[in-house]
C-alpha cells in the first residue's frame, strides 16, 4: 500500500515542503490510471488507428482485411491536397465558420445583456433563447430545409423564386441556419460571465456616474473578455465540425458552394469507400482544428504550471 | 468529422477483437436451429410499417416451426445507413447473417469479398437457380459462376400517367421515344399543370435517367473498366433531362428541390401528366391521392433523345434491373440456416404474399408466372423483362455519385432558362475523371 506522506495544507503554508523531486515521487500518481486508461482507449488508440489508416490504400476492395491493405505512405495526403475538393472545402468551412462565429457575438451578447436585469417572464425568455441550441441538428436541418424549399414558406413570404438549397445562395443559407442554431452558446457563456461580475463593480460605476455605454465599454466588456474569447473559439470549432446540419440541409453530393469539410470526408468514406483518403482528410482537418484549439488552451491557461 | 473518425476507429477496434473470437463451427446439416438466432438486415418499409412488423413476426414463426431457430430483423432507414452497417460488419466480422441489398449496390458488396459466393451446392439448398426468373439474376454477380446476390424482390421502373389529362389533350398513349414524350409533355403543360414530374434533387433518380438514355443510345457508361461519360450520347442525355426544366419548361420550376416522394405527391395532386421513374410501390400513395383511378402505368421510352428509332447498338432498356438481392455474410456461423431462411423467403408462397402485402414483384419464377395474367401489372412485368443490369463493377457506386453530381451542380443555372453547353461539358468531364479514377482502382 502507498503510504501517505504528503504534508497537510496547513503545514505546507508555513513550510515550503520537500524539494520538487521527492514530492513528485510520493504523489499517488497511480490514481490517474482510470483517467489515463480512458484517455488512451478513447482518444489515443482511435487517433493512432486513424493515422494508420490514412497511410493505407484502404477501400472497398481491401476493407475486409484492412490490416493487409497496401501501405502507401503519404500518397493519400498528397492526393487529398492536390486532387480532391479538399482545399475548396477547407476554404468554405473556415470561411463560413468564421462568419457565423463573428455574427454570433453581437447576437449572443445582446441577448445576455437583455436578460441580465430582472423582469417579469425573464426565466421564460431565457429558456426560449436556448431552444435553437437544444434542438437536435437533424431536426433543425429538416425544418429549415422544408422552409427553404423552392415552393416553401420562405419563397411564398418573399413572393419571389429564390433557390436557397443550391447555388450561391446556399452558402448564406448555411451561414444563417448555423447562426440560428449556434448563437445561444455564446449567449449562455456571456450570461454566465455577466453574472460573475460582482455587484460592487456595478455600484462603483453607478457612483461614478457612468453612462450605459461607458459602463458597457469600460466596466463590463473588460470583465467579459476572457469568457467571450473562449466562447468564440468553442463556437468556431463547433461550426467547423458541424456535419449533420449541412448534410441534412443540402444532401449528398453537396452543392459546390456548401461542400464543407465534414461532408466531404463523409462522402469519401461512405459513398466513395476511400477510407484511407478520407482518414487523411480527417487528420488534415484535425491539424486545422488544432490551430484555434491551441489558442483556446492558451486562453484557458491549461498548459500553465500551477504556482 | 470526429464522429466519422470515431465510427471508423471503433469498427477497427471491433475488428481487432472480432477476429480472435472465431468459435468452433457447429455443423447443422440436419438443420436443428434450436437456440440459434439469425439476424437479418432489411430496409425499413416506410409505406407499410405495420405490415412489415407483422411480416417479421410471421417469418420468425414460420422459420421457427421449420428449423427451431429464431429470426431477428433489423432495419435501416436509408441506403447510407445500410452502407455504414455493412462497413462496420465487414470490418468487424460480425453482424447480420443476411443482408437485403439494393441491386445497384450488389457490385460494391461483391467487391468487398465479405459475402458468400454461391456454389452449385448452395444454389441447390436454395431450391436451384431455375426457381428464379432468369432476368433477375442479371445483377447477382459478375458472371454466372460468381454470384453472391439471391434475387428477393423486383421493382422495375415505369412511368405513371394521368389518363384524364392525356385524354383531354387527345393523346391516346404515352410516346415510346424521349423526343415524343417531350412533345406530349409540351402539349400537356398549361396553367398550373406540367407535362412531367421529375425529382431533380433526389440522390438517386437523376443517374437512372442518364443511364437509361445513354444505354439506349448504345453507350453502357462503363465497359471493361473504361468510363464513357464524355460520350456525346451522355451529353445529349443531360441536355434532355435538364432541358425539360430549363428550356422546354415542361416541369414545375420547384422540382429543382424535389426528392422522389415530392414528385409522386405532385403527380398525385393532379398537377403533372407524366411521372417517369417510379416503381409499383408508388401505387399505394397514388391510390390514396386525387388521381386515384385516373392514372395508369406504362413503360418509359426506349428510343434515345434525338432519334426516331432505336440505334443498332442501343439497348432497349426500360429500367435498370431494380429490386433487392439477399446476400449471406461470409462470417456467418449459421450458413445452412441462413440459406434455409433465404429459401423460405424466396419460396412461391412467400413471394406471392410479399407481393400482395408490399406491392413488390416476385423473383420466384412460379410466383411471377401467376401474376402475369393481371392486366394492371402488365406494363410493370413488361418493364421487368426489358430491364437491363447496370455495369457490374465495384466502382459503380462511385460512378453513380459522379453522374448525380453533374445534375446537382447544374441546378443553380437552370433558372436562367438556357443550358450552357460548355459548363455542362466541364461538369461531365469532372464526372468522367472521377468515374475513371474509381474504375482504375477497381479489382
XYZ file of C-alpha atoms in Angstrom:
750
model
C 0.000 0.000 0.000
C 1.075 3.515 -0.652
C 1.903 5.412 2.434
C 0.538 8.915 2.659
C 3.419 11.265 3.180
C 2.098 14.435 1.614
C 2.078 17.208 4.162
C -1.336 18.643 5.118
C -2.067 22.042 3.521
C -1.712 23.951 6.780
C 1.794 22.614 7.270
C 2.703 23.398 3.681
C 1.819 27.065 4.160
C 4.460 27.585 6.747
C 6.968 25.229 5.209
C 7.870 25.060 1.514
C 7.920 21.253 1.831
C 10.291 18.720 0.408
C 12.187 19.526 -2.789
C 10.131 19.033 -6.008
C 11.733 15.726 -6.994
C 10.812 13.956 -3.805
C 7.366 15.482 -3.814
C 6.680 14.085 -7.279
C 7.821 10.639 -6.320
C 5.480 10.448 -3.407
C 2.409 11.617 -5.257
C -0.195 8.871 -5.680
C 0.095 9.082 -9.421
C -1.486 5.657 -9.832
C -4.777 7.323 -9.060
C -4.574 8.887 -12.508
C -4.724 5.401 -14.007
C -8.506 5.225 -14.681
C -8.428 8.566 -16.423
C -5.230 7.646 -18.193
C -6.631 4.364 -19.483
C -9.738 6.133 -20.739
C -7.577 8.734 -22.426
C -5.622 6.013 -24.178
C -8.700 3.994 -25.185
C -10.973 6.817 -26.189
C -8.534 9.259 -27.706
C -5.077 7.894 -28.374
C -5.945 4.468 -29.807
C -8.557 5.787 -32.265
C -6.203 8.588 -33.213
C -3.464 6.047 -33.806
C -5.772 3.905 -35.919
C -6.887 6.938 -37.923
C -3.262 7.867 -38.537
C -2.505 4.308 -39.611
C -5.497 4.121 -41.923
C -4.507 7.415 -43.510
C -1.296 5.749 -44.679
C -3.085 2.759 -46.224
C -4.813 2.312 -49.540
C -7.963 1.174 -47.776
C -11.072 0.916 -49.950
C -13.963 -1.438 -50.673
C -11.533 -3.998 -52.092
C -9.269 -4.143 -49.060
C -11.804 -3.348 -46.364
C -12.409 -6.900 -45.240
C -8.829 -7.460 -44.205
C -7.831 -3.926 -43.523
C -4.510 -4.706 -41.927
C -3.416 -6.176 -45.266
C -4.253 -3.014 -47.200
C -1.225 -1.707 -49.138
C 0.917 0.821 -47.295
C 1.244 3.892 -49.469
C 2.883 6.341 -47.049
C 1.721 9.890 -47.695
C 0.045 9.296 -51.058
C -3.397 9.841 -49.519
C -2.304 13.211 -48.166
C -0.837 14.248 -51.484
C -3.989 13.165 -53.284
C -6.225 14.896 -50.731
C -4.456 18.213 -51.190
C -3.801 18.118 -54.926
C -6.544 16.030 -56.472
C -9.702 16.417 -54.410
C -12.030 19.200 -53.392
C -10.269 19.415 -50.014
C -8.685 22.893 -50.406
C -12.019 24.243 -51.588
C -13.808 22.506 -48.696
C -11.361 23.990 -46.191
C -11.946 27.414 -47.682
C -15.728 27.020 -47.454
C -15.607 25.550 -43.945
C -13.248 28.094 -42.445
C -14.971 30.974 -44.207
C -18.484 30.171 -43.107
C -17.406 29.151 -39.602
C -15.610 32.448 -39.100
C -18.567 34.420 -40.455
C -21.010 32.613 -38.205
C -18.747 32.962 -35.186
C -18.310 36.692 -35.673
C -22.041 37.133 -36.216
C -22.981 35.209 -33.069
C -21.034 37.679 -30.911
C -23.391 40.698 -31.078
C -26.490 38.481 -31.099
C -25.486 36.378 -28.115
C -24.131 39.359 -26.190
C -27.237 41.428 -26.796
C -29.423 38.554 -25.626
C -27.317 38.119 -22.494
C -27.442 41.846 -21.672
C -31.171 41.979 -22.343
C -31.884 39.225 -19.869
C -29.401 40.470 -17.264
C -31.888 42.747 -15.475
C -34.711 41.093 -13.614
C -38.080 41.428 -15.319
C -41.331 39.549 -15.413
C -41.095 36.403 -17.523
C -37.308 36.503 -17.660
C -36.995 32.789 -16.928
C -39.303 32.031 -19.821
C -37.342 34.216 -22.218
C -34.069 32.705 -21.085
C -35.396 29.202 -21.710
C -36.797 30.189 -25.079
C -33.385 31.518 -26.088
C -31.948 28.066 -25.606
C -34.413 26.288 -27.872
C -32.298 26.502 -31.053
C -29.337 25.158 -29.145
C -31.042 22.135 -27.604
C -32.863 21.029 -30.747
C -31.110 18.111 -32.444
C -29.248 19.230 -35.549
C -31.214 16.946 -37.859
C -34.486 18.486 -36.652
C -33.109 21.971 -37.294
C -31.915 20.830 -40.718
C -35.211 19.213 -41.685
C -37.298 22.180 -40.563
C -35.134 24.717 -42.369
C -34.994 22.520 -45.438
C -38.784 22.491 -45.552
C -38.929 26.262 -45.064
C -36.392 26.910 -47.806
C -37.702 24.524 -50.474
C -38.332 26.248 -53.835
C -42.101 26.171 -53.219
C -41.699 26.517 -49.452
C -42.806 29.165 -46.944
C -39.693 31.342 -47.329
C -40.292 31.959 -51.023
C -44.045 32.466 -50.546
C -43.368 35.118 -47.911
C -40.850 36.833 -50.172
C -43.144 36.421 -53.156
C -40.120 35.600 -55.304
C -38.496 32.444 -56.526
C -35.105 32.009 -54.916
C -33.014 28.891 -54.852
C -31.798 28.542 -51.277
C -30.569 24.976 -51.113
C -28.220 25.010 -54.094
C -26.154 27.624 -55.888
C -24.531 30.751 -54.391
C -27.461 31.393 -52.001
C -26.893 28.067 -50.311
C -23.746 29.441 -48.688
C -25.780 32.142 -46.980
C -28.424 29.606 -46.079
C -25.760 27.640 -44.267
C -24.466 30.768 -42.516
C -27.932 31.838 -41.370
C -29.086 28.407 -40.212
C -25.824 27.685 -38.435
C -26.046 31.123 -36.802
C -29.627 30.412 -35.761
C -28.639 27.197 -34.088
C -25.347 28.288 -32.516
C -25.823 31.785 -31.071
C -27.317 30.512 -27.773
C -23.948 29.022 -26.868
C -22.411 32.474 -26.897
C -25.445 33.811 -25.074
C -25.062 31.158 -22.362
C -21.394 31.862 -21.786
C -21.856 35.619 -21.912
C -24.734 35.393 -19.422
C -22.625 33.374 -17.017
C -19.808 35.885 -17.449
C -22.159 38.750 -16.664
C -23.328 37.050 -13.507
C -19.809 36.697 -12.267
C -19.308 40.479 -12.276
C -19.864 41.468 -8.683
C -22.469 43.965 -7.542
C -19.772 46.313 -6.231
C -18.411 46.897 -9.684
C -21.839 47.921 -10.910
C -22.313 50.144 -7.878
C -18.958 51.799 -8.326
C -19.744 52.514 -11.961
C -23.097 53.973 -10.966
C -21.490 56.154 -8.287
C -19.028 57.493 -10.834
C -21.991 58.440 -12.965
C -21.012 56.264 -15.900
C -23.495 56.331 -18.786
C -24.681 52.918 -20.061
C -22.304 52.922 -22.970
C -19.304 53.896 -20.882
C -20.274 51.281 -18.324
C -20.533 48.693 -21.037
C -17.332 49.726 -22.740
C -15.063 50.259 -19.730
C -16.576 48.095 -16.996
C -18.495 45.152 -18.375
C -16.589 44.290 -21.561
C -13.172 44.079 -19.899
C -14.668 41.630 -17.447
C -16.199 39.566 -20.205
C -13.179 39.498 -22.470
C -11.865 36.164 -21.281
C -15.128 34.345 -21.350
C -16.077 35.782 -24.750
C -12.768 34.771 -26.258
C -13.403 31.244 -25.104
C -16.976 31.299 -26.364
C -15.800 32.441 -29.781
C -13.225 29.704 -30.067
C -15.628 26.997 -28.938
C -18.271 28.321 -31.336
C -15.764 28.361 -34.187
C -14.802 24.747 -33.550
C -18.464 23.745 -33.324
C -19.199 25.357 -36.653
C -16.147 23.871 -38.292
C -17.102 20.390 -37.119
C -20.794 20.653 -37.888
C -21.727 17.708 -40.065
C -25.412 16.935 -39.542
C -26.757 20.350 -40.406
C -25.172 20.765 -43.859
C -25.757 17.074 -44.570
C -29.484 17.279 -43.851
C -29.934 20.688 -45.455
C -28.198 20.013 -48.744
C -27.777 16.240 -49.010
C -25.005 14.498 -50.902
C -23.426 15.069 -53.322
C -23.244 18.512 -51.759
C -23.714 21.578 -53.941
C -20.320 23.106 -54.725
C -20.885 26.243 -52.629
C -21.552 24.321 -49.412
C -19.194 21.399 -49.789
C -17.850 21.625 -46.240
C -15.017 19.584 -44.804
C -17.005 17.123 -42.655
C -19.394 16.320 -45.519
C -16.523 15.833 -47.967
C -14.805 13.487 -45.531
C -18.050 11.577 -45.089
C -18.604 11.236 -48.827
C -15.074 9.958 -49.404
C -15.565 7.305 -46.723
C -19.136 6.234 -47.018
C -20.015 6.915 -50.638
C -16.705 6.523 -52.409
C -15.257 3.949 -49.979
C -11.865 5.673 -49.995
C -11.280 5.120 -46.297
C -7.572 5.832 -46.455
C -8.070 9.077 -48.346
C -10.869 10.048 -46.011
C -8.748 9.330 -42.940
C -6.030 11.543 -44.411
C -8.607 14.294 -44.806
C -9.721 13.757 -41.225
C -6.152 14.030 -39.976
C -5.615 17.191 -42.003
C -8.768 18.695 -40.568
C -7.559 17.720 -37.118
C -4.468 19.808 -37.780
C -6.744 22.603 -38.902
C -8.779 22.351 -35.709
C -5.612 22.255 -33.629
C -4.760 25.849 -34.563
C -7.708 27.520 -32.825
C -7.549 24.794 -30.201
C -4.035 25.783 -29.198
C -5.241 29.369 -28.939
C -8.034 28.070 -26.759
C -5.723 26.124 -24.489
C -3.546 29.191 -24.162
C -6.589 31.242 -23.303
C -7.722 28.961 -20.506
C -4.083 28.535 -19.478
C -4.460 24.821 -19.022
C -0.867 24.473 -20.039
C 0.350 26.929 -17.451
C 2.004 25.336 -14.494
C 0.225 25.827 -11.215
C 2.027 28.139 -8.862
C -15.906 14.636 -38.709
C -14.863 13.434 -35.324
C -17.836 11.173 -35.410
C -16.605 9.642 -38.612
C -13.208 9.041 -37.152
C -14.954 7.509 -34.192
C -17.090 5.238 -36.344
C -14.146 4.098 -38.388
C -11.958 3.589 -35.421
C -14.447 1.826 -33.188
C -15.176 -0.547 -36.002
C -11.491 -1.105 -36.484
C -11.216 -1.870 -32.817
C -14.101 -4.241 -33.099
C -12.334 -5.896 -35.974
C -9.331 -6.481 -33.831
C -11.490 -8.034 -31.156
C -13.759 -9.898 -33.539
C -11.092 -11.850 -35.361
C -9.925 -13.574 -32.242
C -13.432 -14.734 -31.434
C -13.822 -17.406 -34.111
C -15.686 -20.086 -32.283
C -15.647 -23.718 -33.387
C -18.243 -24.305 -36.054
C -21.180 -26.430 -35.115
C -22.275 -28.317 -38.185
C -26.025 -28.478 -38.593
C -26.770 -30.416 -41.705
C -29.972 -31.670 -40.168
C -30.791 -28.035 -39.534
C -31.589 -28.173 -35.924
C -31.559 -24.499 -35.210
C -32.960 -24.654 -31.707
C -31.476 -21.914 -29.570
C -29.940 -20.160 -32.554
C -30.816 -16.767 -33.901
C -30.384 -15.458 -37.423
C -30.005 -11.717 -37.839
C -31.362 -10.173 -40.991
C -30.894 -6.568 -42.073
C -33.599 -5.135 -44.320
C -34.701 -1.674 -45.332
C -37.405 -0.141 -43.148
C -40.595 -0.028 -45.168
C -41.921 3.479 -44.657
C -45.021 2.877 -46.752
C -46.172 -0.168 -44.806
C -44.522 -0.046 -41.378
C -47.213 -2.050 -39.577
C -47.386 -4.729 -42.229
C -43.632 -5.005 -42.144
C -43.632 -5.634 -38.408
C -46.345 -8.277 -38.873
C -44.282 -9.831 -41.650
C -41.237 -10.031 -39.365
C -43.280 -11.969 -36.812
C -44.773 -14.218 -39.457
C -41.381 -15.143 -40.897
C -39.973 -15.734 -37.452
C -42.856 -18.075 -36.578
C -42.624 -19.978 -39.843
C -38.885 -20.400 -39.653
C -39.034 -21.436 -36.034
C -41.566 -24.107 -36.934
C -39.269 -25.310 -39.728
C -35.928 -25.287 -38.004
C -36.326 -24.188 -34.418
C -34.179 -21.101 -34.994
C -35.331 -17.574 -34.385
C -35.139 -14.774 -36.929
C -34.388 -11.287 -35.749
C -34.926 -8.485 -38.226
C -33.102 -5.209 -38.051
C -33.976 -2.308 -40.276
C -32.044 0.517 -41.816
C -33.620 3.813 -42.784
C -31.604 4.864 -45.801
C -29.079 3.322 -48.171
C -26.401 5.363 -46.399
C -27.347 3.770 -43.076
C -27.045 0.377 -44.655
C -23.637 1.187 -46.060
C -22.401 2.188 -42.642
C -23.782 -1.005 -41.138
C -22.226 -3.146 -43.843
C -18.891 -1.431 -43.488
C -18.725 -1.889 -39.742
C -19.847 -5.517 -40.046
C -17.390 -6.252 -42.821
C -14.598 -4.783 -40.746
C -15.553 -6.418 -37.508
C -16.517 -9.764 -38.993
C -19.728 -9.803 -37.034
C -23.199 -8.517 -37.621
C -26.252 -9.618 -39.559
C -26.172 -13.083 -41.144
C -28.246 -11.984 -44.108
C -28.498 -8.571 -45.737
C -31.041 -7.303 -48.157
C -29.178 -5.133 -50.683
C -30.399 -2.885 -53.424
C -29.433 -4.352 -56.797
C -27.127 -1.487 -57.744
C -25.193 -1.854 -54.521
C -24.577 -5.564 -55.108
C -21.402 -4.970 -57.209
C -19.837 -2.930 -54.416
C -20.825 -5.546 -51.858
C -19.333 -8.214 -54.105
C -16.092 -6.244 -54.297
C -15.651 -6.346 -50.530
C -15.435 -10.136 -50.723
C -17.382 -10.298 -47.489
C -20.366 -12.176 -48.818
C -20.872 -15.809 -49.614
C -20.220 -16.736 -53.226
C -22.873 -19.279 -54.055
C -21.618 -22.629 -55.275
C -23.838 -25.188 -57.031
C -24.361 -26.877 -53.725
C -25.576 -23.636 -52.169
C -27.985 -22.978 -55.027
C -29.337 -26.478 -54.511
C -30.082 -25.652 -50.907
C -31.984 -22.616 -52.160
C -34.131 -24.711 -54.458
C -31.969 -24.299 -57.552
C -31.201 -21.362 -59.826
C -34.135 -22.346 -62.044
C -36.515 -21.313 -59.305
C -35.742 -17.682 -60.148
C -36.712 -15.530 -63.099
C -33.576 -15.571 -65.265
C -33.603 -11.777 -65.754
C -33.479 -11.139 -62.014
C -30.159 -12.998 -61.747
C -28.583 -10.402 -64.033
C -27.023 -8.451 -61.199
C -26.191 -11.242 -58.754
C -22.539 -11.354 -59.693
C -20.025 -10.510 -62.426
C -20.844 -13.785 -64.201
C -22.886 -16.936 -63.705
C -20.059 -18.665 -61.797
C -19.524 -15.882 -59.297
C -22.794 -14.869 -57.758
C -23.460 -13.519 -54.306
C -26.918 -11.992 -54.666
C -30.072 -14.059 -54.422
C -32.941 -12.158 -56.072
C -35.586 -11.342 -53.482
C -37.855 -8.669 -54.928
C -38.145 -6.970 -58.270
C -39.022 -3.274 -58.549
C -38.712 -2.292 -62.196
C -39.155 1.367 -63.037
C -42.068 2.523 -65.113
C -43.873 5.755 -65.823
C -47.233 6.751 -64.390
C -49.500 8.959 -66.493
C -52.683 10.830 -65.806
C -55.305 9.240 -68.073
C -57.728 12.181 -67.782
C -55.147 14.768 -68.786
C -53.957 12.679 -71.722
C -57.491 12.095 -72.932
C -58.315 15.803 -72.689
C -55.261 16.575 -74.812
C -56.222 13.938 -77.353
C -53.213 11.718 -76.650
C -54.093 8.037 -76.768
C -50.920 6.596 -75.270
C -47.534 7.723 -73.954
C -44.796 8.045 -76.569
C -42.114 5.391 -76.992
C -39.329 7.895 -77.651
C -37.989 10.593 -75.320
C -38.485 13.211 -78.033
C -42.079 12.064 -78.461
C -42.610 12.235 -74.731
C -41.306 15.782 -74.688
C -43.748 16.783 -77.456
C -46.609 15.271 -75.467
C -45.389 16.947 -72.281
C -45.332 20.327 -74.051
C -48.931 19.808 -75.143
C -49.901 18.901 -71.604
C -48.237 21.888 -69.949
C -50.636 24.733 -69.324
C -51.539 26.927 -66.415
C -50.676 25.152 -63.186
C -50.188 21.719 -64.722
C -46.946 20.468 -66.138
C -46.133 17.716 -68.553
C -43.598 15.942 -66.366
C -42.956 15.487 -62.652
C -39.218 14.933 -62.140
C -37.261 14.808 -58.859
C -34.113 16.763 -59.685
C -32.868 16.889 -56.083
C -33.172 13.163 -55.465
C -29.963 11.414 -54.582
C -30.591 8.527 -56.981
C -33.248 9.323 -59.601
C -31.099 11.516 -61.867
C -28.481 8.889 -62.697
C -31.182 6.402 -63.679
C -32.424 8.774 -66.385
C -28.924 9.490 -67.644
C -28.044 5.807 -67.625
C -31.246 4.799 -69.458
C -30.871 7.424 -72.195
C -27.177 6.577 -72.597
C -27.573 2.798 -72.903
C -30.484 3.266 -75.272
C -28.102 5.233 -77.491
C -25.541 2.434 -77.253
C -23.301 3.828 -74.506
C -23.094 1.482 -71.487
C -21.254 4.193 -69.423
C -18.814 1.584 -68.114
C -17.261 -1.152 -70.175
C -14.083 -3.104 -69.495
C -13.084 -0.682 -66.747
C -13.422 2.287 -69.079
C -15.852 5.054 -68.274
C -17.549 6.750 -71.202
C -19.393 9.649 -69.620
C -17.800 12.038 -72.080
C -19.556 10.296 -74.980
C -21.900 12.646 -76.907
C -24.853 10.405 -76.030
C -24.415 11.188 -72.343
C -24.151 14.926 -73.016
C -27.371 14.610 -75.001
C -28.959 12.743 -72.080
C -28.054 15.514 -69.637
C -29.246 18.180 -72.047
C -32.562 16.388 -72.440
C -33.045 15.734 -68.737
C -32.049 19.231 -67.608
C -33.660 20.854 -70.637
C -37.128 19.666 -69.580
C -36.947 22.235 -66.813
C -34.581 24.865 -68.179
C -35.569 25.337 -71.805
C -38.654 23.230 -72.536
C -40.321 24.324 -69.296
C -42.453 21.208 -69.074
C -41.516 20.669 -65.407
C -42.541 22.743 -62.409
C -39.569 25.038 -61.560
C -39.958 23.955 -57.918
C -38.822 20.481 -58.992
C -35.199 21.564 -58.520
C -35.832 20.905 -54.811
C -37.809 17.677 -55.153
C -36.916 14.248 -53.972
C -38.741 11.265 -55.463
C -41.574 11.388 -52.900
C -42.349 15.008 -53.742
C -42.571 14.259 -57.448
C -45.040 11.464 -56.648
C -47.039 13.828 -54.429
C -47.187 16.453 -57.180
C -48.400 13.915 -59.723
C -50.843 12.628 -57.105
C -52.264 16.128 -56.768
C -53.070 16.030 -60.485
C -50.518 18.723 -61.311
C -48.450 16.693 -63.753
C -49.340 14.478 -66.692
C -46.373 12.082 -66.600
C -44.406 10.739 -63.688
C -41.411 8.871 -65.072
C -39.011 6.726 -62.992
C -41.295 5.260 -60.350
C -41.818 1.680 -59.291
C -45.022 -0.164 -58.475
C -44.633 0.904 -54.838
C -45.898 4.350 -55.851
C -49.299 2.705 -56.348
C -50.030 2.913 -52.626
C -49.585 6.669 -52.498
C -51.325 7.287 -55.789
C -54.350 5.151 -54.929
C -54.945 7.409 -51.939
C -54.352 10.593 -53.904
C -56.527 12.862 -56.015
C -55.655 10.898 -59.147
C -56.838 7.541 -57.780
C -58.492 5.643 -60.613
C -57.354 8.277 -63.120
C -53.852 7.090 -63.783
C -52.092 4.143 -65.356
C -48.567 2.830 -65.715
C -46.619 2.467 -68.930
C -43.045 1.586 -69.745
C -40.717 4.525 -70.218
C -39.495 5.458 -73.700
C -36.744 3.260 -75.105
C -35.790 5.386 -78.096
C -32.977 7.717 -77.045
C -33.219 11.515 -77.305
C -32.662 12.912 -80.784
C -33.611 9.647 -82.504
C -36.754 8.248 -84.041
C -35.807 4.613 -83.755
C -33.509 2.625 -81.538
C -29.973 2.678 -82.938
C -28.426 -0.670 -83.806
C -26.034 -0.771 -80.859
C -28.570 0.624 -78.402
C -30.162 -1.440 -75.683
C -33.916 -1.047 -75.354
C -33.713 -0.868 -71.581
C -36.938 0.241 -69.956
C -35.422 0.287 -66.492
C -32.373 -0.606 -64.503
C -32.525 -4.106 -63.089
C -34.038 -2.951 -59.858
C -35.092 -4.569 -56.620
C -33.403 -6.288 -53.730
C -30.935 -9.119 -53.505
C -30.265 -11.153 -50.409
C -26.658 -11.838 -49.546
C -25.290 -14.134 -46.875
C -22.337 -12.843 -44.884
C -19.186 -14.941 -45.133
C -18.613 -14.594 -41.418
C -21.929 -16.200 -40.509
C -21.677 -19.202 -38.257
C -25.056 -20.447 -39.437
C -24.613 -20.679 -43.177
C -27.024 -23.551 -43.757
C -29.674 -21.995 -41.590
C -29.215 -18.728 -43.449
C -29.643 -20.482 -46.784
C -32.738 -22.220 -45.463
C -34.199 -18.862 -44.471
C -33.421 -17.400 -47.899
C -35.147 -20.417 -49.427
C -38.208 -19.697 -47.316
C -38.181 -16.006 -48.286
C -37.945 -16.805 -51.987
C -40.483 -19.635 -51.978
C -43.506 -19.176 -54.291
C -45.944 -18.816 -51.373
C -43.869 -16.228 -49.532
C -43.137 -14.303 -52.704
C -46.796 -14.146 -53.579
C -47.849 -12.992 -50.158
C -44.987 -10.476 -50.109
C -46.265 -9.016 -53.354
C -49.814 -8.836 -52.008
C -48.687 -7.010 -48.876
C -45.942 -4.741 -50.175
C -46.521 -4.463 -53.904
C -43.054 -5.695 -54.797
C -42.862 -8.182 -57.633
C -41.673 -11.752 -57.103
C -38.349 -13.002 -58.362
C -39.521 -16.566 -57.995
C -40.458 -17.894 -61.428
C -43.564 -19.755 -60.278
C -44.927 -16.814 -58.320
C -44.146 -14.399 -61.154
C -45.950 -16.537 -63.699
C -49.117 -16.408 -61.633
C -49.111 -12.604 -61.712
C -48.578 -12.300 -65.438
C -52.285 -12.544 -66.129
C -53.086 -9.421 -64.082
C -53.654 -6.654 -66.694
C -52.863 -3.834 -64.227
C -49.405 -5.290 -63.788
C -48.744 -5.849 -67.477
C -46.583 -2.740 -68.063
C -44.605 -3.397 -64.887
C -43.934 -7.005 -65.777
C -43.137 -5.867 -69.294
C -40.587 -3.441 -67.861
C -39.123 -6.164 -65.634
C -38.437 -8.320 -68.659
C -36.889 -5.422 -70.599
C -34.831 -4.096 -67.699
C -31.101 -4.136 -68.079
C -28.467 -4.553 -65.410
C -26.173 -1.681 -64.543
C -22.452 -2.417 -65.015
C -21.213 -4.976 -62.514
C -18.193 -3.200 -61.147
C -17.134 -2.497 -57.588
C -16.773 1.164 -58.509
C -20.340 1.513 -59.780
C -21.488 3.375 -56.641
C -18.805 5.962 -57.330
C -19.841 6.245 -60.981
C -23.411 6.736 -59.821
C -22.329 9.514 -57.479
C -20.380 11.181 -60.283
C -23.466 11.034 -62.527
C -25.707 12.589 -59.877
C -23.117 15.235 -59.063
C -23.340 16.658 -62.591
C -27.061 17.252 -62.040
C -26.597 18.729 -58.536
C -24.028 21.247 -59.752
C -26.104 22.124 -62.842
C -29.247 23.019 -60.919
C -28.403 26.644 -59.971
C -28.099 27.648 -63.634
C -31.378 26.049 -64.734
C -33.486 29.041 -63.764
C -31.735 31.177 -66.396
C -33.750 29.342 -68.997
C -30.819 28.052 -71.012
C -28.249 25.327 -70.774
C -24.642 26.384 -71.030
C -23.116 23.586 -73.062
C -19.532 24.468 -72.162
C -20.301 24.419 -68.435
C -22.179 21.166 -68.738
C -19.310 19.623 -70.661
C -16.872 20.727 -67.962
C -19.019 19.134 -65.252
C -19.332 15.931 -67.258
C -15.560 15.926 -67.758
C -15.145 16.099 -63.958
C -17.587 13.213 -63.654
C -15.721 11.225 -66.286
C -12.471 11.745 -64.404
C -13.979 10.750 -61.043
C -15.564 7.662 -62.612
C -12.381 6.646 -64.433
C -10.239 7.152 -61.308
C -12.604 4.885 -59.393
C -12.603 2.286 -62.170
C -8.798 2.343 -62.340
C -8.715 1.271 -58.733
C -11.305 -1.456 -59.190
C -10.240 -5.058 -58.948
